[in-house]
PDB file of C-alpha atoms in Angstrom:
ATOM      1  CA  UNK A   1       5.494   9.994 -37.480  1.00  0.00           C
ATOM      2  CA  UNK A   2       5.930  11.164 -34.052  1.00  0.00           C
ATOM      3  CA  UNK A   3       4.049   9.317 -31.183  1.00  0.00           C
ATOM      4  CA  UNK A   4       2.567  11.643 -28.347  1.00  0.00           C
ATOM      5  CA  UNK A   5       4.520  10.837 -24.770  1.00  0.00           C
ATOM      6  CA  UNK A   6       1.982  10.112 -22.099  1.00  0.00           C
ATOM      7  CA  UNK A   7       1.733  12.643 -18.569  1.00  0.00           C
ATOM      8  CA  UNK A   8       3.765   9.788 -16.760  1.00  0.00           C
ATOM      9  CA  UNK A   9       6.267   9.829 -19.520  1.00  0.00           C
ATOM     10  CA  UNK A  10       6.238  13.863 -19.444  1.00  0.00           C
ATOM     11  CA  UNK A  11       6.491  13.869 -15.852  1.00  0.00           C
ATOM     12  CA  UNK A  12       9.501  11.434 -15.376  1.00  0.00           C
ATOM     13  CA  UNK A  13      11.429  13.130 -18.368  1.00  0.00           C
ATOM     14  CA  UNK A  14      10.833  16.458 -16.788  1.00  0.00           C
ATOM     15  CA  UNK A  15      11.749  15.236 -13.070  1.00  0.00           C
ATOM     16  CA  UNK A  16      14.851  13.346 -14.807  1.00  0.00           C
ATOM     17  CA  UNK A  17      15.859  16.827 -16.626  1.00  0.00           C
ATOM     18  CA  UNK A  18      14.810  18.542 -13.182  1.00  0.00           C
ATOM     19  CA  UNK A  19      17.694  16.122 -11.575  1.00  0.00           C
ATOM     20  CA  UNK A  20      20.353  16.194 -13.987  1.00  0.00           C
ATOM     21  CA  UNK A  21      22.636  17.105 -11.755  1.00  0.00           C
ATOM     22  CA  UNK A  22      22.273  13.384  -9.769  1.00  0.00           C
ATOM     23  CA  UNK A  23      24.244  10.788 -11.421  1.00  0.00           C
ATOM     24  CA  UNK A  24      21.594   7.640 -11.215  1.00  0.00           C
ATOM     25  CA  UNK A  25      23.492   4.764 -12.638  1.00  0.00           C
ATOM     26  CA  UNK A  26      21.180   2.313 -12.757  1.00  0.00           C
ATOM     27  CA  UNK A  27      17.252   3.145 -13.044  1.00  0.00           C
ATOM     28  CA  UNK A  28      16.289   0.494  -9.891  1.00  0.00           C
ATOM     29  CA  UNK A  29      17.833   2.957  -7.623  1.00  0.00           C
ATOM     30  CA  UNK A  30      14.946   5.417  -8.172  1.00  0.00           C
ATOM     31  CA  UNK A  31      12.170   2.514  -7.563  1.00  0.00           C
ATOM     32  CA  UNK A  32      14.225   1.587  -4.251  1.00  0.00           C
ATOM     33  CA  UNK A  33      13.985   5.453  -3.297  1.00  0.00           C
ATOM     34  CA  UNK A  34      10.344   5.093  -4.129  1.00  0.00           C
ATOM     35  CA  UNK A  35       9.783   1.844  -1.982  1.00  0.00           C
ATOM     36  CA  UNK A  36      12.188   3.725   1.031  1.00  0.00           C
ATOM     37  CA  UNK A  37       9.584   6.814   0.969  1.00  0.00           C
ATOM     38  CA  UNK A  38       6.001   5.003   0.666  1.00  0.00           C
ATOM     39  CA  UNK A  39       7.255   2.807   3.592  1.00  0.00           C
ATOM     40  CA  UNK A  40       8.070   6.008   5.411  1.00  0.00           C
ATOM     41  CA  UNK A  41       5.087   7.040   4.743  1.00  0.00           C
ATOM     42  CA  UNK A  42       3.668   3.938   6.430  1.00  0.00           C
ATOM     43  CA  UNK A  43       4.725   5.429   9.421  1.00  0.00           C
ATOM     44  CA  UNK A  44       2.201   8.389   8.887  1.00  0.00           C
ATOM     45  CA  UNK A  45      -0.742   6.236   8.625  1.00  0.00           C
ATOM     46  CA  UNK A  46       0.322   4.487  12.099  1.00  0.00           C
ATOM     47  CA  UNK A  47       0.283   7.625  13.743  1.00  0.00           C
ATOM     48  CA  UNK A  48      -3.246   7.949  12.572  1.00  0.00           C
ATOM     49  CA  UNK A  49      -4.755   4.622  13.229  1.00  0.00           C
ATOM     50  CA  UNK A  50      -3.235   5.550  16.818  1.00  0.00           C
ATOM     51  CA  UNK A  51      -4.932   8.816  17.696  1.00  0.00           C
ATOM     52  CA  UNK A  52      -8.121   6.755  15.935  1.00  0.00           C
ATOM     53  CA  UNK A  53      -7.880   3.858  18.517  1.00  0.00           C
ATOM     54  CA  UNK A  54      -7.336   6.747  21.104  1.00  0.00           C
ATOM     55  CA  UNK A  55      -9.651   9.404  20.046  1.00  0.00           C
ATOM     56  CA  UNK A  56     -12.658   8.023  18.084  1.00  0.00           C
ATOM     57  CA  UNK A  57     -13.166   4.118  19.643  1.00  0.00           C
ATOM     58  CA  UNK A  58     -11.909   5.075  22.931  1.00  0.00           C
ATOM     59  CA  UNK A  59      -9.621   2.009  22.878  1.00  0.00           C
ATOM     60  CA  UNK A  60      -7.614   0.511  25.879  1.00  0.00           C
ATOM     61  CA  UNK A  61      -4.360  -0.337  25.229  1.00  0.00           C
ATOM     62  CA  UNK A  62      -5.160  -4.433  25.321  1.00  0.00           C
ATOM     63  CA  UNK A  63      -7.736  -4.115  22.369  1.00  0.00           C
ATOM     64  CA  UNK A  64      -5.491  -1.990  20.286  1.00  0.00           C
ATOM     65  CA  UNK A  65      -2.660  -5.219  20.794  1.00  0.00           C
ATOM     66  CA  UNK A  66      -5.313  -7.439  19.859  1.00  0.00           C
ATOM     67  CA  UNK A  67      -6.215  -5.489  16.898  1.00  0.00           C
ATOM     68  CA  UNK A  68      -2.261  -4.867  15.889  1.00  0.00           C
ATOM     69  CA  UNK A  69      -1.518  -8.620  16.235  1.00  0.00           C
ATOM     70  CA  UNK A  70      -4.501  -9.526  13.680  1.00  0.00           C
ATOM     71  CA  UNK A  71      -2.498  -6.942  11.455  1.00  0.00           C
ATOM     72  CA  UNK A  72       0.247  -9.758  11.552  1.00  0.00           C
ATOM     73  CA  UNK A  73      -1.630 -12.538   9.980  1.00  0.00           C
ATOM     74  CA  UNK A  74      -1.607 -11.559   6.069  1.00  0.00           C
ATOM     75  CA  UNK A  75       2.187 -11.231   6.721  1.00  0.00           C
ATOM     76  CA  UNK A  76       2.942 -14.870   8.293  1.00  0.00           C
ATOM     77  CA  UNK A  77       1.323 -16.174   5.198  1.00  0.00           C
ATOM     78  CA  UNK A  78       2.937 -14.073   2.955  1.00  0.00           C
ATOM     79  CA  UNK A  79       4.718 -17.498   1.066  1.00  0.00           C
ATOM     80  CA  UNK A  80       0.921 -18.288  -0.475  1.00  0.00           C
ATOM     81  CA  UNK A  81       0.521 -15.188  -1.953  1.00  0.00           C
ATOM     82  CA  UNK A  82       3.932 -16.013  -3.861  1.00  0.00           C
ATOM     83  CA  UNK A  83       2.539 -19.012  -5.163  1.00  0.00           C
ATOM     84  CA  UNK A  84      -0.937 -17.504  -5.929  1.00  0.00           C
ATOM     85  CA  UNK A  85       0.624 -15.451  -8.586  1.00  0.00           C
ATOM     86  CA  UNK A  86       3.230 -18.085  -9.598  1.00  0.00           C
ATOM     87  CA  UNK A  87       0.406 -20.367 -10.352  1.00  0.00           C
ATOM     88  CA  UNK A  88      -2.562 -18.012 -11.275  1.00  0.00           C
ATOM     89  CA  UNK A  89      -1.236 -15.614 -13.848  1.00  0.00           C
ATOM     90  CA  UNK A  90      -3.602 -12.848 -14.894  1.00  0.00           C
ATOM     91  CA  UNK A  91      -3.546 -11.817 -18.570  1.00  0.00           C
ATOM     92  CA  UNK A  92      -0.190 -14.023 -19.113  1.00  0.00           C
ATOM     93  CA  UNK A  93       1.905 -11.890 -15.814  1.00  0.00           C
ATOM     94  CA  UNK A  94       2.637 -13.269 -12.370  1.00  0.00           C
ATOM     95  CA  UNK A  95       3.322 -10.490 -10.657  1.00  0.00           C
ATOM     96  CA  UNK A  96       1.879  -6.812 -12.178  1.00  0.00           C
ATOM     97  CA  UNK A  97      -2.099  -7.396 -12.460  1.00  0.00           C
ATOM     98  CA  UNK A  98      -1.595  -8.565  -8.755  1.00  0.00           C
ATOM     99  CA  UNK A  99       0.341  -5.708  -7.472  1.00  0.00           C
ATOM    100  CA  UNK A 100      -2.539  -3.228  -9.560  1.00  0.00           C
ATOM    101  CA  UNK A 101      -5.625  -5.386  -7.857  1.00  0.00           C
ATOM    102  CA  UNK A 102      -4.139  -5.166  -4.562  1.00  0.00           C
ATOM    103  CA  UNK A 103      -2.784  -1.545  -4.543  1.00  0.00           C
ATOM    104  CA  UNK A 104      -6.321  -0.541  -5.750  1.00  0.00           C
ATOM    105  CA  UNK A 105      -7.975  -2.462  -2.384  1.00  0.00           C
ATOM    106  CA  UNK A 106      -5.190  -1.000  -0.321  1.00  0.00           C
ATOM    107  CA  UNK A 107      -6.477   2.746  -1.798  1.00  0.00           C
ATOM    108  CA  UNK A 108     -10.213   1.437  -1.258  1.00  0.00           C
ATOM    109  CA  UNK A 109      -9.783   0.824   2.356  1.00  0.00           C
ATOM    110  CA  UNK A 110      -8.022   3.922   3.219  1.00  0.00           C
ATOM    111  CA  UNK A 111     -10.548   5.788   1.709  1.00  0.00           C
ATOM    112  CA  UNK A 112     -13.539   3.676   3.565  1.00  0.00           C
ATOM    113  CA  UNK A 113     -11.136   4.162   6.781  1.00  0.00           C
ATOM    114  CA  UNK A 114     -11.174   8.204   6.366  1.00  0.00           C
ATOM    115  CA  UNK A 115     -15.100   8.703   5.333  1.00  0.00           C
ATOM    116  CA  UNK A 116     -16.902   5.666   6.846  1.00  0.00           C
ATOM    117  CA  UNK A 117     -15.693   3.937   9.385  1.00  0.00           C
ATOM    118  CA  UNK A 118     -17.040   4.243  12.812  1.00  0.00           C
ATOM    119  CA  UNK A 119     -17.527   0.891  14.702  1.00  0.00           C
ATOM    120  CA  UNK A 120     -14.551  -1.065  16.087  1.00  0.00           C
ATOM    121  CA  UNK A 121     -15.176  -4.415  13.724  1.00  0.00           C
ATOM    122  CA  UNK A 122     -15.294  -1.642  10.286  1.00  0.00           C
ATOM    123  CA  UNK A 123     -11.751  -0.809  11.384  1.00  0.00           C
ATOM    124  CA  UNK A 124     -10.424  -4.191  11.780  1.00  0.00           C
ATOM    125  CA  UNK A 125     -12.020  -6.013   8.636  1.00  0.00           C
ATOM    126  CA  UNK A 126     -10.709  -2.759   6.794  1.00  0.00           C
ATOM    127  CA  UNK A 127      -7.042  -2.309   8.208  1.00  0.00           C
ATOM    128  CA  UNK A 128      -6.972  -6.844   8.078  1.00  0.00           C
ATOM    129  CA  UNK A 129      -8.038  -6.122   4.342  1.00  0.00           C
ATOM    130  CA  UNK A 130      -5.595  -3.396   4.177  1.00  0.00           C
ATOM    131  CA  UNK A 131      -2.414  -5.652   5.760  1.00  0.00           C
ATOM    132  CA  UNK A 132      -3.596  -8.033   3.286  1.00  0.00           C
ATOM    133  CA  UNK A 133      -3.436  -6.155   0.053  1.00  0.00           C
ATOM    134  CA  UNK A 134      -0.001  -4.983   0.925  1.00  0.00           C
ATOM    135  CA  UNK A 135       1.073  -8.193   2.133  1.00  0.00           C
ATOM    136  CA  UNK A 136      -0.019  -9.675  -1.400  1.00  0.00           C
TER     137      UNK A 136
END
């Protein structure tokens, strides 16, 4: 009895057959090409939060380092989070419920930051909530 192949399956079978022709030893190269192009993709958002500082709140420069040195904070404490999930596995794992919660509040505050954020506090609690989940 054959079992049916899910789309993500499908999809990474038909982008592996797509490129054949690169010879990918080892299978951690592709998630550290993956990692390489969301943080470039980092880069995109920063350009936005810019021209939203700029544009929209009519920032000075001074608030916007005020705001981008909050950013900072979920990263200095980044060691906690490690033993959060060390200690506090969900569902028996350490590491994969917490990277699921986190990446789905990292997708919920981009969203609120697009449609409905207008006030200078809504972008901070939102992009310290943000720096948080992908801190964690």
């Amino acid at each position: 009895m054959e079992h049916s192949k899910s789309p993500l399956v499908t999809i990474l079978h038909r982008l592996n057959s797509l490129f054949s022709f690169v010879n990918i030893p080892d299978k951690t190269y592709l998630v550290v090409v993956l990692i390489a192009f969301s943080q470039g993709v980092v880069g995109l958002s920063d350009l936005a939060l810019n021209y939203l500082y700029k544009d929209d709140l009519h920032l000075m420069p001074p608030q916007v380092t005020r705001i981008n040195s909050l950013i900072i904070i979920p990263w200095i404490i980044k060691p906690v989070y490690g033993l959060i999930s060390d200690t506090l596995p969900i569902c028996g794992y350490r590491r994969k419920p917490y990277l699921f919660i986190f990446g789905c509040v990292s997708i919920f505050c981009w969203y609120m930051m697009a449609l409905y954020v207008n006030t200078v506090e809504e972008v901070v609690f939102y992009i310290l909530l943000n720096s948080l989940a992908t801190a964690f």
